[in-house]
Tab-separated table of C-alpha atoms and ligand atoms in Angstrom:
chain	number	residue	atom	x	y	z
E	1	MET	CA	137.074	60.870	114.317
E	2	ALA	CA	136.517	63.598	111.706
E	3	PRO	CA	139.418	66.029	111.295
E	4	LEU	CA	139.210	69.140	113.439
E	5	ARG	CA	138.079	72.060	111.279
E	6	LEU	CA	140.435	75.011	111.767
E	7	GLY	CA	139.916	78.684	110.970
E	8	PHE	CA	142.923	81.035	110.903
E	9	LEU	CA	143.232	84.755	111.493
E	10	ALA	CA	146.602	86.176	110.519
E	11	SER	CA	147.924	89.642	109.706
E	12	HIS	CA	151.416	89.116	108.337
E	13	ASN	CA	153.695	86.386	107.068
E	14	GLY	CA	151.675	83.406	108.230
E	15	SER	CA	154.606	81.102	108.959
E	16	ASN	CA	152.829	79.654	112.001
E	17	MET	CA	149.754	78.986	109.892
E	18	GLN	CA	151.958	77.356	107.240
E	19	ALA	CA	153.555	75.082	109.851
E	20	ILE	CA	150.056	73.923	110.845
E	21	LEU	CA	149.022	73.414	107.198
E	22	ASP	CA	152.183	71.346	106.677
E	23	ALA	CA	151.427	69.236	109.751
E	24	CYS	CA	147.936	68.523	108.353
E	25	LYS	CA	149.320	67.577	104.940
E	26	GLU	CA	151.994	65.325	106.466
E	27	GLY	CA	149.498	63.518	108.696
E	28	ARG	CA	151.005	64.827	111.949
E	29	LEU	CA	147.798	66.705	112.745
E	30	ALA	CA	144.276	65.321	112.338
E	31	ALA	CA	142.814	68.632	111.210
E	32	GLN	CA	141.517	70.358	108.118
E	33	PRO	CA	142.177	74.045	107.384
E	34	ALA	CA	138.717	75.447	106.573
E	35	VAL	CA	139.263	79.184	106.041
E	36	VAL	CA	141.958	81.870	106.378
E	37	ILE	CA	140.964	85.424	107.292
E	38	SER	CA	143.278	88.425	107.239
E	39	ASN	CA	142.830	92.126	107.906
E	40	ASN	CA	145.771	92.716	105.539
E	41	SER	CA	145.054	92.185	101.837
E	42	GLU	CA	148.804	91.970	101.166
E	43	SER	CA	149.560	89.435	103.876
E	44	GLY	CA	151.691	86.391	103.272
E	45	ALA	CA	149.001	84.438	105.088
E	46	LEU	CA	146.374	85.147	102.387
E	47	ALA	CA	148.894	84.372	99.621
E	48	ARG	CA	149.786	81.083	101.301
E	49	ALA	CA	146.097	80.169	101.689
E	50	ARG	CA	145.408	80.800	97.996
E	51	GLN	CA	148.481	78.775	97.074
E	52	GLU	CA	147.159	75.874	99.155
E	53	GLY	CA	143.610	76.142	97.782
E	54	ILE	CA	142.112	77.126	101.146
E	55	PRO	CA	139.260	79.691	101.166
E	56	ALA	CA	140.882	83.075	101.882
E	57	CYS	CA	139.020	86.210	103.016
E	58	HIS	CA	140.234	89.774	103.405
E	59	LEU	CA	138.065	91.205	106.184
E	60	SER	CA	139.033	94.480	107.788
E	61	GLY	CA	137.784	97.801	109.079
E	62	HIS	CA	138.056	99.012	105.460
E	63	THR	CA	135.986	96.210	103.940
E	64	HIS	CA	133.511	96.342	106.852
E	65	PRO	CA	133.274	99.828	108.366
E	66	GLY	CA	130.762	100.550	111.090
E	67	ARG	CA	130.352	99.277	114.589
E	68	GLY	CA	130.092	95.521	114.798
E	69	ALA	CA	130.183	94.940	111.018
E	70	LEU	CA	133.665	93.397	110.944
E	71	ASP	CA	132.984	91.227	113.985
E	72	GLN	CA	129.791	89.978	112.336
E	73	ALA	CA	131.580	89.249	109.041
E	74	ILE	CA	134.393	87.333	110.772
E	75	CYS	CA	131.922	85.290	112.807
E	76	ALA	CA	129.826	84.583	109.684
E	77	ALA	CA	132.880	83.424	107.696
E	78	LEU	CA	134.003	81.094	110.484
E	79	THR	CA	130.582	79.555	110.941
E	80	ALA	CA	129.914	79.307	107.162
E	81	HIS	CA	133.081	77.208	106.897
E	82	GLN	CA	132.035	75.116	109.909
E	83	VAL	CA	135.127	76.063	111.869
E	84	GLU	CA	135.444	74.274	115.204
E	85	VAL	CA	138.657	75.820	116.512
E	86	VAL	CA	139.984	79.298	115.665
E	87	CYS	CA	143.761	79.809	115.484
E	88	LEU	CA	145.145	83.308	115.824
E	89	ALA	CA	148.522	83.238	114.094
E	90	GLY	CA	150.125	86.664	114.241
E	91	TYR	CA	146.721	88.391	114.173
E	92	MET	CA	147.175	91.977	115.234
E	93	LYS	CA	143.548	92.843	115.963
E	94	ARG	CA	141.319	92.086	118.873
E	95	LEU	CA	138.374	89.752	118.175
E	96	GLY	CA	134.932	91.278	118.608
E	97	PRO	CA	132.337	90.173	121.158
E	98	GLN	CA	130.150	88.246	118.701
E	99	THR	CA	133.033	86.052	117.498
E	100	LEU	CA	134.337	85.573	121.038
E	101	ALA	CA	130.892	84.555	122.264
E	102	ALA	CA	130.332	82.122	119.395
E	103	TYR	CA	133.791	80.563	119.842
E	104	ARG	CA	134.377	81.027	123.574
E	105	GLY	CA	136.945	78.519	124.806
E	106	ARG	CA	137.784	77.526	121.220
E	107	VAL	CA	140.079	80.405	120.154
E	108	LEU	CA	143.826	79.813	120.461
E	109	ASN	CA	146.697	82.271	120.127
E	110	ILE	CA	150.441	81.874	119.944
E	111	HIS	CA	152.685	84.444	121.571
E	112	PRO	CA	156.481	84.550	121.252
E	113	ALA	CA	157.286	84.788	124.990
E	114	LEU	CA	156.638	82.919	128.206
E	115	LEU	CA	153.334	84.484	129.264
E	116	PRO	CA	152.318	86.047	131.585
E	117	LYS	CA	155.659	87.794	131.070
E	118	PHE	CA	156.129	90.098	128.061
E	119	GLY	CA	152.529	90.108	126.843
E	120	GLY	CA	149.761	92.634	126.326
E	121	GLU	CA	149.109	95.525	123.997
E	122	GLY	CA	152.216	96.622	122.077
E	123	PHE	CA	154.027	93.329	122.672
E	124	TYR	CA	154.302	92.080	119.129
E	125	GLY	CA	157.195	90.647	117.151
E	126	GLN	CA	160.589	92.226	117.762
E	127	ALA	CA	159.282	94.390	120.611
E	128	VAL	CA	158.725	91.205	122.627
E	129	HIS	CA	162.261	89.928	122.068
E	130	GLN	CA	163.785	93.350	122.755
E	131	ALA	CA	161.976	93.425	126.104
E	132	VAL	CA	163.135	89.894	126.974
E	133	LEU	CA	166.760	90.853	126.225
E	134	ALA	CA	166.493	94.177	128.089
E	135	ALA	CA	165.185	92.343	131.170
E	136	GLY	CA	168.212	90.022	131.135
E	137	GLU	CA	166.080	86.876	130.953
E	138	LYS	CA	167.969	83.588	130.770
E	139	GLU	CA	165.242	81.843	128.785
E	140	SER	CA	162.287	82.598	126.551
E	141	GLY	CA	159.926	80.640	124.314
E	142	PRO	CA	156.440	80.533	122.847
E	143	THR	CA	153.103	80.203	124.645
E	144	VAL	CA	149.883	78.771	123.202
E	145	HIS	CA	146.895	80.023	125.161
E	146	LEU	CA	143.139	80.399	124.988
E	147	VAL	CA	141.940	83.841	123.968
E	148	ASP	CA	139.665	86.077	126.000
E	149	GLU	CA	138.830	89.789	125.806
E	150	GLU	CA	142.359	90.919	126.768
E	151	TYR	CA	145.521	90.815	124.636
E	152	ASP	CA	147.771	87.805	125.341
E	153	HIS	CA	145.574	86.743	128.241
E	154	GLY	CA	143.608	83.572	129.005
E	155	PRO	CA	144.611	80.090	130.203
E	156	VAL	CA	147.950	78.751	129.000
E	157	LEU	CA	147.726	75.443	127.111
E	158	ALA	CA	151.412	74.874	126.305
E	159	GLN	CA	154.831	76.495	126.448
E	160	ALA	CA	158.276	75.643	125.095
E	161	ARG	CA	161.568	76.997	126.426
E	162	VAL	CA	164.706	78.091	124.610
E	163	PRO	CA	167.853	79.618	126.105
E	164	VAL	CA	168.698	83.280	125.684
E	165	LEU	CA	172.338	83.123	124.572
E	166	PRO	CA	175.157	85.622	125.134
E	167	GLY	CA	175.363	87.891	122.087
E	168	ASP	CA	171.697	87.387	121.156
E	169	ASN	CA	169.918	90.254	119.423
E	170	PRO	CA	166.142	90.441	118.812
E	171	GLU	CA	166.529	88.751	115.416
E	172	THR	CA	168.560	85.758	116.629
E	173	LEU	CA	166.272	85.245	119.618
E	174	ALA	CA	163.152	85.612	117.440
E	175	ALA	CA	164.428	82.946	115.038
E	176	ARG	CA	165.103	80.502	117.895
E	177	VAL	CA	161.643	81.103	119.389
E	178	LEU	CA	159.865	80.966	116.000
E	179	ALA	CA	161.271	77.496	115.269
E	180	GLN	CA	159.672	76.328	118.514
E	181	GLU	CA	156.404	78.178	117.736
E	182	HIS	CA	156.020	76.161	114.564
E	183	ARG	CA	156.411	72.874	116.448
E	184	LEU	CA	154.401	73.862	119.536
E	185	TYR	CA	151.294	75.193	117.773
E	186	ALA	CA	150.803	72.071	115.623
E	187	ASP	CA	151.562	69.750	118.568
E	188	THR	CA	149.046	71.529	120.796
E	189	LEU	CA	146.361	71.296	118.110
E	190	GLN	CA	147.089	67.592	117.712
E	191	ARG	CA	146.626	67.129	121.472
E	192	ILE	CA	143.236	68.848	121.096
E	193	ALA	CA	142.328	66.735	118.048
E	194	ARG	CA	143.213	63.574	120.010
E	195	GLY	CA	141.199	64.682	123.027
E	196	GLU	CA	144.274	64.945	125.291
E	197	ILE	CA	143.432	68.615	125.844
E	198	THR	CA	139.703	69.236	126.148
E	199	LEU	CA	138.297	72.607	125.189
E	200	ALA	CA	135.168	73.529	127.110
E	201	GLY	CA	133.412	74.837	124.010
E	202	LEU	CA	134.342	71.970	121.682
E	203	THR	CA	131.912	69.141	121.125
E	204	ARG	CA	133.176	66.339	118.909
W	301	LIG	C1	154.767	85.116	115.710
W	301	LIG	O1	156.047	85.237	116.264
W	301	LIG	C2	153.711	85.172	116.796
W	301	LIG	O2	154.116	84.554	117.989
W	301	LIG	C3	153.568	86.659	116.990
W	301	LIG	O3	153.556	87.160	115.676
W	301	LIG	C4	154.417	86.351	114.874
W	301	LIG	C5	153.677	85.991	113.610
W	301	LIG	O4	154.529	85.318	112.718
W	301	LIG	N1	152.351	87.007	117.697
W	301	LIG	C6	152.312	87.949	118.633
W	301	LIG	O5	153.264	88.640	118.931
W	301	LIG	C7	150.955	88.084	119.324
W	301	LIG	N2	151.029	88.982	120.414
W	301	LIG	P1	153.926	84.528	111.471
W	301	LIG	O6	152.983	85.484	110.752
W	301	LIG	O7	155.118	84.185	110.631
W	301	LIG	O8	153.207	83.322	111.995
């Protein structure tokens, strides 16, 4: 079967995206990175994409002002690169209706907590881990889920669990969760590529 064509949207470092690129290169994931899109021209994700020779696009409210223009540009870039599955990897913006409609059921996100707990607007990065620690949780871990119109919402595809240890701070907990994010995201995509998880919108 042809490799699954992946499109990435990322705002910051892009370590999750890199873990997926590495899995493709090492043959652990039957997929091909087709395009990387970032709203942040300075993002590590765009730098990593250029380093790897993957088409990289800076698309933001600055490059595409006006209602619907950014959504249209993102959707056009994904379709021009024949993306089959969209991976949000630390993308801090909501997708617009055109992109969501074109890719409904084929957009994945990774979140650094066990959804439905500790998700939604404002729950990003350290804020998530701070909330987990403040709630006295005994465990945490990443969630891969399908994306819909709401932040950190939509059916859960996979989760991994790590302990919250005595003496943890947001940084130590984040590092433990991030290591699992890198494994979980690539593994979940491989289960999709192998047909073990079927996505309603994906015809292969
Ligand atoms: C990851 O921890 C990801 O789970 C989180 O942003 C980080 C991005 O790191 N996403 C969210 O909090 C979404 N609500 P990365 O840029 O190194 O992949």
